[in-house]
Coordinates of C-alpha atoms and ligand atoms in Angstrom, one line a residue:
X1 CA 65.4 177.3 51.3
X2 CA 62.7 179.0 53.3
X3 CA 60.8 182.1 52.5
X4 CA 59.3 182.2 55.9
X5 CA 58.7 185.8 57.1
X6 CA 58.4 187.1 53.5
X7 CA 55.2 188.3 52.0
X8 CA 54.5 187.8 48.3
X9 CA 51.9 189.7 46.3
X10 CA 50.9 188.0 43.1
X11 CA 48.7 189.8 40.6
X12 CA 46.1 187.9 38.6
X13 CA 46.5 184.8 40.8
X14 CA 43.0 183.2 41.1
X15 CA 43.9 180.9 38.3
X16 CA 46.6 179.5 36.0
X17 CA 50.2 180.6 36.3
X18 CA 49.6 183.2 39.1
X19 CA 47.9 180.6 41.3
X20 CA 50.8 178.1 40.5
X21 CA 53.3 180.7 41.5
X22 CA 51.3 181.5 44.7
X23 CA 51.3 177.7 45.5
X24 CA 55.1 177.4 45.0
X25 CA 55.8 180.5 47.1
X26 CA 53.5 179.4 49.9
X27 CA 55.1 175.9 49.8
X28 CA 58.4 177.6 50.3
X29 CA 57.0 179.3 53.4
X30 CA 56.0 182.8 52.1
X31 CA 52.8 184.5 53.2
X32 CA 50.8 185.2 50.0
X33 CA 48.4 187.8 48.8
X34 CA 46.3 186.6 45.9
X35 CA 44.5 189.0 43.5
X36 CA 42.2 189.4 40.6
X37 CA 39.5 191.9 39.7
X38 CA 36.6 189.8 41.0
X39 CA 35.5 189.8 44.6
X40 CA 33.6 186.5 44.9
X41 CA 33.4 184.2 48.0
X42 CA 35.3 181.5 46.0
X43 CA 38.3 184.0 45.5
X44 CA 38.6 184.4 49.3
X45 CA 38.1 180.7 49.8
X46 CA 40.9 179.9 47.4
X47 CA 43.3 182.0 49.5
X48 CA 42.0 180.5 52.8
X49 CA 42.5 176.9 51.5
X50 CA 46.0 177.7 50.2
X51 CA 47.0 179.2 53.5
X52 CA 45.7 176.3 55.4
X53 CA 47.4 173.7 53.3
X54 CA 50.8 175.4 53.5
X55 CA 50.6 176.8 57.0
X56 CA 51.1 180.4 55.9
X57 CA 49.0 183.5 56.0
X58 CA 47.1 183.9 52.7
X59 CA 44.5 186.4 51.7
X60 CA 42.8 187.7 48.6
X61 CA 42.6 191.3 47.7
X62 CA 40.3 192.3 44.8
X63 CA 41.9 195.0 42.6
X64 CA 41.6 195.8 38.9
X65 CA 45.0 195.7 37.3
X66 CA 43.7 197.8 34.4
X67 CA 43.4 200.8 36.8
X68 CA 46.7 202.4 38.0
X69 CA 45.2 203.5 41.4
X70 CA 43.9 200.0 42.1
X71 CA 47.4 198.5 41.3
X72 CA 48.9 200.8 43.9
X73 CA 46.1 200.2 46.4
X74 CA 46.8 196.4 46.1
X75 CA 50.3 196.9 47.3
X76 CA 49.3 199.4 50.0
X77 CA 46.5 197.0 51.3
X78 CA 48.9 194.1 51.4
X79 CA 50.9 196.1 54.0
X80 CA 54.1 194.3 53.2
X81 CA 55.4 193.3 49.8
X82 CA 58.8 191.6 49.9
X83 CA 58.1 189.6 46.7
X84 CA 56.1 191.2 43.9
X85 CA 55.0 188.9 41.1
X86 CA 53.4 190.8 38.2
X87 CA 51.4 188.1 36.4
X88 CA 48.0 189.5 35.4
X89 CA 47.6 189.4 31.7
X90 CA 45.0 189.1 28.9
X91 CA 45.3 188.4 25.2
X92 CA 43.5 189.5 22.0
X93 CA 44.3 188.2 18.5
X94 CA 43.6 190.4 15.4
X95 CA 45.5 192.0 12.6
X96 CA 46.8 195.5 13.5
X97 CA 44.4 197.3 11.1
X98 CA 41.4 195.6 12.8
X99 CA 42.8 195.6 16.3
X100 CA 40.2 197.5 18.5
X101 CA 41.9 200.6 20.0
X102 CA 40.1 200.0 23.4
X103 CA 41.6 196.5 23.4
X104 CA 45.1 197.8 22.7
X105 CA 44.7 200.2 25.6
X106 CA 43.4 197.5 27.9
X107 CA 46.2 195.0 27.1
X108 CA 48.9 197.6 27.6
X109 CA 47.2 198.7 30.9
X110 CA 46.9 195.1 32.4
X111 CA 50.0 193.4 30.9
X112 CA 52.4 196.3 31.2
X113 CA 51.3 199.5 33.0
X114 CA 50.1 197.5 36.1
X115 CA 53.6 196.3 36.7
X116 CA 54.9 199.9 36.6
X117 CA 52.3 200.9 39.2
X118 CA 52.8 197.9 41.5
X119 CA 56.6 198.2 41.3
X120 CA 56.5 201.9 42.1
X121 CA 54.3 201.2 45.1
X122 CA 56.5 198.2 46.3
X123 CA 60.0 199.5 45.9
X124 CA 60.1 201.9 48.9
X125 CA 59.2 199.1 51.3
X126 CA 61.8 196.8 49.7
X127 CA 64.5 199.5 50.0
X128 CA 63.6 200.1 53.6
X129 CA 64.2 196.4 54.3
X130 CA 67.2 196.0 52.1
X131 CA 65.6 193.0 50.4
X132 CA 63.1 192.5 47.6
X133 CA 62.2 190.5 44.6
X134 CA 60.3 191.7 41.5
X135 CA 59.4 188.9 39.2
X136 CA 57.6 189.8 36.0
X137 CA 55.8 187.1 34.1
X138 CA 56.5 188.0 30.5
X139 CA 56.4 185.5 27.7
X140 CA 58.4 184.0 24.9
X141 CA 56.5 186.8 23.2
X142 CA 58.6 189.2 25.2
X143 CA 61.6 188.1 23.2
X144 CA 60.1 187.2 19.8
X145 CA 56.9 188.0 17.9
X146 CA 54.0 186.3 16.1
X147 CA 51.5 187.9 13.8
X148 CA 48.1 189.2 15.1
X149 CA 49.2 189.7 18.7
X150 CA 50.5 193.2 18.5
X151 CA 49.4 194.6 21.9
X152 CA 50.4 191.5 23.8
X153 CA 53.8 191.3 22.2
X154 CA 54.4 195.1 22.6
X155 CA 53.4 194.8 26.3
X156 CA 55.5 191.7 26.9
X157 CA 58.6 193.3 25.2
X158 CA 57.8 196.3 27.4
X159 CA 57.8 194.4 30.6
X160 CA 61.2 192.9 29.8
X161 CA 62.5 196.5 29.4
X162 CA 60.8 197.5 32.6
X163 CA 62.4 194.6 34.4
X164 CA 65.9 195.7 33.3
X165 CA 65.2 199.3 34.2
X166 CA 63.9 198.3 37.7
X167 CA 67.0 196.1 38.2
X168 CA 69.4 199.0 37.4
X169 CA 67.6 201.5 39.6
X170 CA 67.9 199.1 42.7
X171 CA 71.2 197.4 41.9
X172 CA 73.2 196.8 45.0
X173 CA 70.3 197.4 47.4
X174 CA 69.4 193.7 47.9
X175 CA 66.6 193.9 45.4
X176 CA 66.5 192.1 42.1
X177 CA 64.1 192.4 39.2
X178 CA 63.8 189.8 36.4
X179 CA 61.3 188.5 33.8
X180 CA 60.3 184.9 33.4
X181 CA 59.5 184.1 29.7
X182 CA 57.2 181.1 29.5
X183 CA 56.4 179.3 26.3
X184 CA 53.0 177.6 26.1
X185 CA 51.9 176.7 29.6
X186 CA 49.0 174.3 30.2
X187 CA 46.7 176.5 32.2
X188 CA 42.9 176.2 32.3
X189 CA 42.8 178.9 29.7
X190 CA 44.9 176.9 27.3
X191 CA 43.3 173.6 28.2
X192 CA 39.9 175.2 27.2
X193 CA 41.2 175.9 23.7
X194 CA 42.0 172.2 23.0
X195 CA 38.5 170.9 22.2
X196 CA 37.9 173.7 19.7
X197 CA 41.3 173.2 18.0
X198 CA 40.5 169.5 17.8
X199 CA 37.3 170.2 16.0
X200 CA 38.7 172.9 13.7
X201 CA 41.7 170.7 12.6
X202 CA 39.8 167.4 12.9
X203 CA 42.7 166.0 15.0
X204 CA 42.9 164.0 18.2
X205 CA 44.1 165.7 21.4
X206 CA 47.7 164.6 21.2
X207 CA 48.0 165.6 17.6
X208 CA 46.5 169.0 18.0
X209 CA 48.8 169.7 21.0
X210 CA 51.9 168.5 19.1
X211 CA 51.2 169.8 15.6
X212 CA 49.2 173.0 16.2
X213 CA 49.6 174.4 19.6
X214 CA 53.2 173.5 20.2
X215 CA 54.4 173.9 16.7
X216 CA 56.9 176.6 17.8
X217 CA 57.9 174.8 21.0
X218 CA 60.7 172.4 20.0
X219 CA 60.2 170.1 23.1
X220 CA 56.6 169.7 21.9
X221 CA 55.7 169.7 25.6
X222 CA 53.8 172.3 27.5
X223 CA 55.6 174.1 30.4
X224 CA 53.7 173.7 33.6
X225 CA 52.6 176.2 36.3
X226 CA 54.7 174.2 38.7
X227 CA 57.8 174.9 36.6
X228 CA 57.0 178.7 36.5
X229 CA 56.4 178.5 40.3
X230 CA 59.7 176.8 40.8
X231 CA 61.6 179.3 38.7
X232 CA 60.0 182.1 40.8
X233 CA 61.1 180.4 44.0
X234 CA 64.6 180.1 42.5
X235 CA 64.6 183.9 41.8
X236 CA 63.7 184.4 45.4
X237 CA 66.5 182.2 46.7
X238 CA 70.0 183.3 47.8
X239 CA 71.4 181.5 44.7
X240 CA 69.8 184.2 42.6
X241 CA 71.0 187.2 44.6
X242 CA 73.1 188.3 41.6
X243 CA 70.6 187.3 39.0
X244 CA 69.0 190.6 38.1
X245 CA 67.9 192.6 35.0
X246 CA 67.6 189.5 32.9
X247 CA 65.1 187.0 31.4
X248 CA 64.7 183.3 32.1
X249 CA 63.0 181.4 29.4
X250 CA 60.9 178.4 30.3
X251 CA 59.8 177.6 26.8
X252 CA 61.0 174.2 25.7
X253 CA 63.5 175.8 23.3
X254 CA 61.1 178.2 21.5
X255 CA 63.5 181.2 21.6
X256 CA 66.5 179.1 20.7
X257 CA 65.1 178.6 17.2
Ligands
NAD301 P1 44.8 183.0 33.2 O1 43.7 183.7 32.4 O2 44.6 181.7 33.8 O3 45.4 184.0 34.3 C1 45.3 185.4 34.1 C2 45.0 186.0 35.5 O4 45.0 187.4 35.4 C3 43.7 185.5 36.1 O5 43.9 185.3 37.5 C4 42.8 186.7 35.8 O6 41.7 186.7 36.7 C5 43.8 187.8 36.0 N1 43.3 189.1 35.4 C6 42.8 189.3 34.2 N2 42.5 190.6 34.1 C7 42.7 191.2 35.3 C8 42.6 192.5 35.8 N3 42.0 193.5 35.1 N4 42.9 192.7 37.1 C9 43.4 191.7 37.9 N5 43.6 190.5 37.4 C10 43.3 190.2 36.1 O7 46.1 182.9 32.2 P2 47.6 182.4 32.4 O8 47.9 181.6 31.2 O9 47.8 181.9 33.8 O10 48.4 183.8 32.3 C11 49.1 184.4 33.4 C12 50.2 185.3 32.8 O11 51.2 184.4 32.2 C13 49.8 186.3 31.8 O12 50.5 187.5 32.0 C14 50.2 185.6 30.5 O13 50.5 186.6 29.5 C15 51.4 184.9 30.9 N6 51.8 183.8 30.0 C16 51.0 182.7 29.8 C17 51.3 181.7 28.9 C18 50.5 180.5 28.7 O14 50.8 179.7 27.8 N7 49.5 180.2 29.5 C19 52.6 181.8 28.3 C20 53.4 182.9 28.5 C21 53.0 183.9 29.3

């Protein structure tokens, strides 16, 4: 399956899952547009390296996904957006009564509203071509809850709903919209938490991963960015032409519990 001739825009893709998804799409032949809010030489170098390794066009566009006009500018500056992957996301952990209002607003803006803005900007081009893919990176927390993550969980449930609504509005037009719901994925962000957790719990690495971090993930194994990338490529393949308005869990069984 080749995605040659398609252009993918992946929000929040200078690290972690977004970068893994960009790698997988580029490996499948798509041109890619990487994004984050920073505008450092290394961000542009990351895109140049990725493009060179996979023989595709790759560039980096700085845009802040907490700002609606920036979200729409990202899609406009990309020029073409056949595949839109809404991935940018942040987390904050606190009880509802202590949760800072500004942090609630920021999480809803980055994790949910950004996808509304980018989707609104991308759909006209997809409709004109009669082909498009919207892939929203939700979470197991888009289907189930945990305490102290109110904004994240509200946003992730919201993006599942947005995926379904998008799918219905474009059904039959060659465009699909779906949400991928990962469990714990071993990204640099998660990796960085392991030493602290080892100290706090006085456990070795393997035990802290198994008994603390992956307590709710029955496989007791992290999902990988390659697996999220592969799932995205599948959603862009002809095999997934009729897969729309749904969620695909990549969570080691978390949501089966
Ligand atoms: P990460 O921190 O490595 O990646 C987040 C990306 O979003 C980064 O590229 C960051 O620069 C970008 N970003 C943050 N704020 C932004 C802004 N204002 N504008 C533009 N970009 C911004 O984390 P990750 O684990 O790769 O998470 C990526 C997505 O996957 C998130 O939506 C997250 O909720 C989701 N997810 C992660 C896991 C996990 O275990 N890692 C599990 C389920 C879902």
